[in-house]
Every structure is written in structure tokens, then in C-alpha cells.
C-alpha positions as YAML, in Angstrom:
chain: A
units: angstrom
residues:
- id: 1
  name: UNK
  ca: [66.76, 20.21, -57.81]
- id: 2
  name: UNK
  ca: [69.83, 18.22, -56.99]
- id: 3
  name: UNK
  ca: [70.16, 14.55, -56.06]
- id: 4
  name: UNK
  ca: [69.77, 15.13, -52.31]
- id: 5
  name: UNK
  ca: [66.66, 17.26, -52.81]
- id: 6
  name: UNK
  ca: [65.10, 14.64, -55.08]
- id: 7
  name: UNK
  ca: [65.77, 11.92, -52.51]
- id: 8
  name: UNK
  ca: [64.27, 13.99, -49.70]
- id: 9
  name: UNK
  ca: [61.20, 14.73, -51.81]
- id: 10
  name: UNK
  ca: [60.68, 11.03, -52.56]
- id: 11
  name: UNK
  ca: [61.11, 10.20, -48.86]
- id: 12
  name: UNK
  ca: [58.46, 12.75, -47.85]
- id: 13
  name: UNK
  ca: [56.00, 11.72, -50.55]
- id: 14
  name: UNK
  ca: [56.34, 7.95, -50.15]
- id: 15
  name: UNK
  ca: [57.13, 7.52, -46.44]
- id: 16
  name: UNK
  ca: [59.98, 5.13, -47.37]
- id: 17
  name: UNK
  ca: [63.13, 5.61, -45.30]
- id: 18
  name: UNK
  ca: [65.91, 7.75, -46.76]
- id: 19
  name: UNK
  ca: [68.56, 5.03, -46.91]
- id: 20
  name: UNK
  ca: [66.30, 2.80, -49.02]
- id: 21
  name: UNK
  ca: [65.41, 5.65, -51.39]
- id: 22
  name: UNK
  ca: [69.10, 6.57, -51.71]
- id: 23
  name: UNK
  ca: [70.05, 2.96, -52.54]
- id: 24
  name: UNK
  ca: [67.28, 2.65, -55.15]
- id: 25
  name: UNK
  ca: [68.08, 6.05, -56.69]
- id: 26
  name: UNK
  ca: [71.81, 5.23, -56.95]
- id: 27
  name: UNK
  ca: [70.97, 1.83, -58.42]
- id: 28
  name: UNK
  ca: [68.81, 3.41, -61.12]
- id: 29
  name: UNK
  ca: [71.57, 5.86, -62.07]
- id: 30
  name: UNK
  ca: [74.21, 3.10, -62.14]
- id: 31
  name: UNK
  ca: [71.97, 0.86, -64.26]
- id: 32
  name: UNK
  ca: [71.40, 3.65, -66.79]
- id: 33
  name: UNK
  ca: [75.15, 4.37, -66.98]
- id: 34
  name: UNK
  ca: [76.04, 0.67, -67.34]
- id: 35
  name: UNK
  ca: [73.48, 0.02, -70.07]
- id: 36
  name: UNK
  ca: [74.55, 3.10, -72.04]
- id: 37
  name: UNK
  ca: [78.20, 2.05, -71.68]
- id: 38
  name: UNK
  ca: [77.37, -1.25, -73.37]
- id: 39
  name: UNK
  ca: [75.46, 0.50, -76.15]
- id: 40
  name: UNK
  ca: [71.92, -0.24, -75.03]
- id: 41
  name: UNK
  ca: [69.24, 2.44, -75.43]
- id: 42
  name: UNK
  ca: [67.29, 3.60, -72.39]
- id: 43
  name: UNK
  ca: [63.61, 4.27, -73.06]
- id: 44
  name: UNK
  ca: [61.44, 5.58, -70.24]
- id: 45
  name: UNK
  ca: [57.96, 5.95, -71.70]
- id: 46
  name: UNK
  ca: [56.44, 9.35, -71.02]
- id: 47
  name: UNK
  ca: [59.79, 10.81, -69.94]
- id: 48
  name: UNK
  ca: [62.83, 10.39, -72.20]
- id: 49
  name: UNK
  ca: [65.04, 8.22, -74.38]
- id: 50
  name: UNK
  ca: [68.82, 8.04, -74.03]
- id: 51
  name: UNK
  ca: [70.99, 6.73, -76.85]
- id: 52
  name: UNK
  ca: [74.76, 6.36, -77.07]
- id: 53
  name: UNK
  ca: [76.12, 7.96, -80.24]
- id: 54
  name: UNK
  ca: [79.54, 7.33, -81.73]
- id: 55
  name: UNK
  ca: [81.35, 10.33, -83.17]
- id: 56
  name: UNK
  ca: [84.05, 9.05, -85.56]
- id: 57
  name: UNK
  ca: [87.61, 10.35, -85.55]
- id: 58
  name: UNK
  ca: [88.00, 13.46, -87.68]
- id: 59
  name: UNK
  ca: [90.47, 16.12, -88.73]
- id: 60
  name: UNK
  ca: [89.78, 19.74, -87.81]
- id: 61
  name: UNK
  ca: [91.44, 22.99, -88.72]
- id: 62
  name: UNK
  ca: [92.64, 25.39, -86.01]
- id: 63
  name: UNK
  ca: [92.19, 28.92, -87.46]
- id: 64
  name: UNK
  ca: [94.54, 30.51, -84.90]
- id: 65
  name: UNK
  ca: [97.69, 28.65, -85.89]
- id: 66
  name: UNK
  ca: [96.56, 27.16, -89.23]
- id: 67
  name: UNK
  ca: [97.36, 23.64, -88.09]
- id: 68
  name: UNK
  ca: [95.26, 20.57, -88.65]
- id: 69
  name: UNK
  ca: [94.48, 18.53, -85.56]
- id: 70
  name: UNK
  ca: [93.07, 15.05, -85.37]
- id: 71
  name: UNK
  ca: [90.21, 14.40, -82.98]
- id: 72
  name: UNK
  ca: [89.89, 10.82, -81.72]
- id: 73
  name: UNK
  ca: [86.71, 8.79, -81.89]
- id: 74
  name: UNK
  ca: [84.43, 9.70, -79.00]
- id: 75
  name: UNK
  ca: [80.96, 9.01, -77.70]
- id: 76
  name: UNK
  ca: [78.10, 11.26, -76.68]
- id: 77
  name: UNK
  ca: [74.62, 10.73, -75.30]
- id: 78
  name: UNK
  ca: [71.60, 11.78, -77.31]
- id: 79
  name: UNK
  ca: [68.71, 12.80, -75.06]
- id: 80
  name: UNK
  ca: [65.20, 12.87, -76.53]
- id: 81
  name: UNK
  ca: [62.47, 14.16, -74.24]
- id: 82
  name: UNK
  ca: [59.07, 12.55, -74.84]
- id: 83
  name: UNK
  ca: [56.31, 14.56, -76.45]
- id: 84
  name: UNK
  ca: [54.01, 13.85, -73.49]
- id: 85
  name: UNK
  ca: [56.55, 15.24, -71.05]
- id: 86
  name: UNK
  ca: [57.23, 18.30, -73.21]
- id: 87
  name: UNK
  ca: [53.52, 19.04, -73.51]
- id: 88
  name: UNK
  ca: [53.00, 18.64, -69.78]
- id: 89
  name: UNK
  ca: [55.81, 21.08, -69.02]
- id: 90
  name: UNK
  ca: [54.67, 23.52, -71.71]
- id: 91
  name: UNK
  ca: [51.17, 23.66, -70.25]
- id: 92
  name: UNK
  ca: [52.35, 23.25, -66.64]
- id: 93
  name: UNK
  ca: [49.84, 20.48, -65.96]
- id: 94
  name: UNK
  ca: [50.08, 19.28, -62.39]
- id: 95
  name: UNK
  ca: [48.92, 15.83, -61.37]
...
């Protein structure tokens, strides 16, 4: 499912107009991005946790030309899916 399909599904299941759902959906995504940018963890109980991880600068070896390259410090997002959600998907429980 892509963003548009999710929005249409929410519209059909909640009877809220599409523009409102789109605004709320975009706001949720922007809030998650902003909070991660500032180093705050996102914890959605029963769904997932998102954590910003810092990967320090490091030196790596390129085996093709035998040169050492330096990688700058960078950030990544650690995604941890909740056990409840994993179990639900594994057993395909439907509400």
C-alpha cells in the first residue's frame, strides 16, 4: 500500500473527508520526522519504536584500489517492530 491508498482506505472506513485525512496523515509523518531529527525516540505501543542512531566517522579499506577512505559521521533509523504486531502478522489475526 502506498500513501494514497492508505488515505483512501481511512476515508472509506471512517467517513471523514479525504482532505482532512490527508492533512492529519501528513502531520503525523512530519511530526515523526521532526522528533527523530531532534533525537527523540518514537514509541507507538503495539506497533513499533523508531530510534535515531549515530554512526561515528570511520576509515574503510577499498579492496579494488587498496586505498583507505574516510566515511563521515552519519545517522540511521533503527526500527523495532513490537512483539504484539509481529505475532499478529505471523498468525494473520484479523480484527
